[in-house]
Amino acid sequence: MTRATPPLPRAAPPPTSAAPPQATHTTPAPAVARSPLVFQSVKRKRCGACRRGPLRLLTLEGGQPRCLDCADLGHLVFLPRGDTALTRRAREESALSAVVVRFHRRRGRYERQGVLIEEQALARAEARCLADAEARARRRARDAARRAAQDAVFVAEFAARIRRLFPGCPEDRAAAIAAHAGARGSGRVGRSAAGRALSEGAAAVRAAVRHVDTPYDRLLMEGVPRREARSRVTEAVAAVLDGWQGPTPAPSTAPDPYATGTPATLDSSTALTALHETATTGTVRSM
């Protein structure tokens, strides 16, 4: 915990009002349950009531730290994040639970670390997970196979488009660029919403050329600042991209699923822009 980072705000309970006479026979909707928040302390804090410390886990009451025993949470056990099914079932089984968070300074936000739950509830949740572990494993395998098939289609389409816009690009390079840009769970532009809305194709091709075909990585290892290193290799990147603008193969009689009427020769900046628009939106801009 840092003194400059206040705890997560709690939503105020909705105001209660008396039900009208004609609606007295209805059952009011139950209030939405909100788990208490427990903080993983990053500083040596002591309990404001019993002065015990330093505290690894604490709560806040009136702006003052409280240990779990003083907050009546000392009988709970910690279940770290990672197993979604176990966490969900443990919270279902536990009459009392608390969410454990820690402040991430670089990201400037609280992040969930796990939950505190009753020990008996955890045992029951583990038994439920063991009972259907095989079925859940089969479901995960099916989901993984489905995602792999989707990724293969994405990479093949992306690589084909790179080859059409850059006829001189080797097939293995086009496939490698597409696979790297669209790796699932990587957070790269090919998989991010911002990248799909902006420039995933242009960024992927240009970055691949910068790292593979220029001394950019060596400059970084020598301590050259990133912006200066990029400036030094700008002409080399442009030369490679222009070299990939080789003669366009003879047009095929088969319909092109990506574009029609593409000129035989494009400059590198126009081709990169068209690649971005196609990879991100699925449409082709007239060039």
mmCIF file with all atom_site columns, C-alpha atoms in Angstrom, residues 17 19 69 71 81 104 110 144 167-168 223 235 277:
data_model
loop_
_atom_site.group_PDB
_atom_site.id
_atom_site.type_symbol
_atom_site.label_atom_id
_atom_site.label_alt_id
_atom_site.label_comp_id
_atom_site.label_asym_id
_atom_site.label_entity_id
_atom_site.label_seq_id
_atom_site.pdbx_PDB_ins_code
_atom_site.Cartn_x
_atom_site.Cartn_y
_atom_site.Cartn_z
_atom_site.occupancy
_atom_site.B_iso_or_equiv
_atom_site.pdbx_formal_charge
_atom_site.auth_seq_id
_atom_site.auth_comp_id
_atom_site.auth_asym_id
_atom_site.auth_atom_id
_atom_site.pdbx_PDB_model_num
ATOM 1  C CA . SER A 1 17  ? -38.007 3.592   -0.072  1.00 0.00 ? 17  SER A CA 1
ATOM 2  C CA . ALA A 1 19  ? -43.161 0.114   -1.384  1.00 0.00 ? 19  ALA A CA 1
ATOM 3  C CA . ASP A 1 69  ? -8.282  -10.639 12.879  1.00 0.00 ? 69  ASP A CA 1
ATOM 4  C CA . ALA A 1 71  ? -11.641 -7.117  10.663  1.00 0.00 ? 71  ALA A CA 1
ATOM 5  C CA . ARG A 1 81  ? -5.850  -16.384 -8.795  1.00 0.00 ? 81  ARG A CA 1
ATOM 6  C CA . HIS A 1 104 ? 0.432   -1.863  -9.506  1.00 0.00 ? 104 HIS A CA 1
ATOM 7  C CA . TYR A 1 110 ? -5.397  -2.136  -8.367  1.00 0.00 ? 110 TYR A CA 1
ATOM 8  C CA . ALA A 1 144 ? -7.803  -25.159 -28.066 1.00 0.00 ? 144 ALA A CA 1
ATOM 9  C CA . PRO A 1 167 ? 5.347   -9.775  -54.529 1.00 0.00 ? 167 PRO A CA 1
ATOM 10 C CA . GLY A 1 168 ? 9.060   -9.793  -53.744 1.00 0.00 ? 168 GLY A CA 1
ATOM 11 C CA . GLY A 1 223 ? 22.980  1.433   -25.980 1.00 0.00 ? 223 GLY A CA 1
ATOM 12 C CA . GLU A 1 235 ? 16.444  4.280   -45.158 1.00 0.00 ? 235 GLU A CA 1
ATOM 13 C CA . GLU A 1 277 ? -6.943  -1.391  -44.006 1.00 0.00 ? 277 GLU A CA 1
#
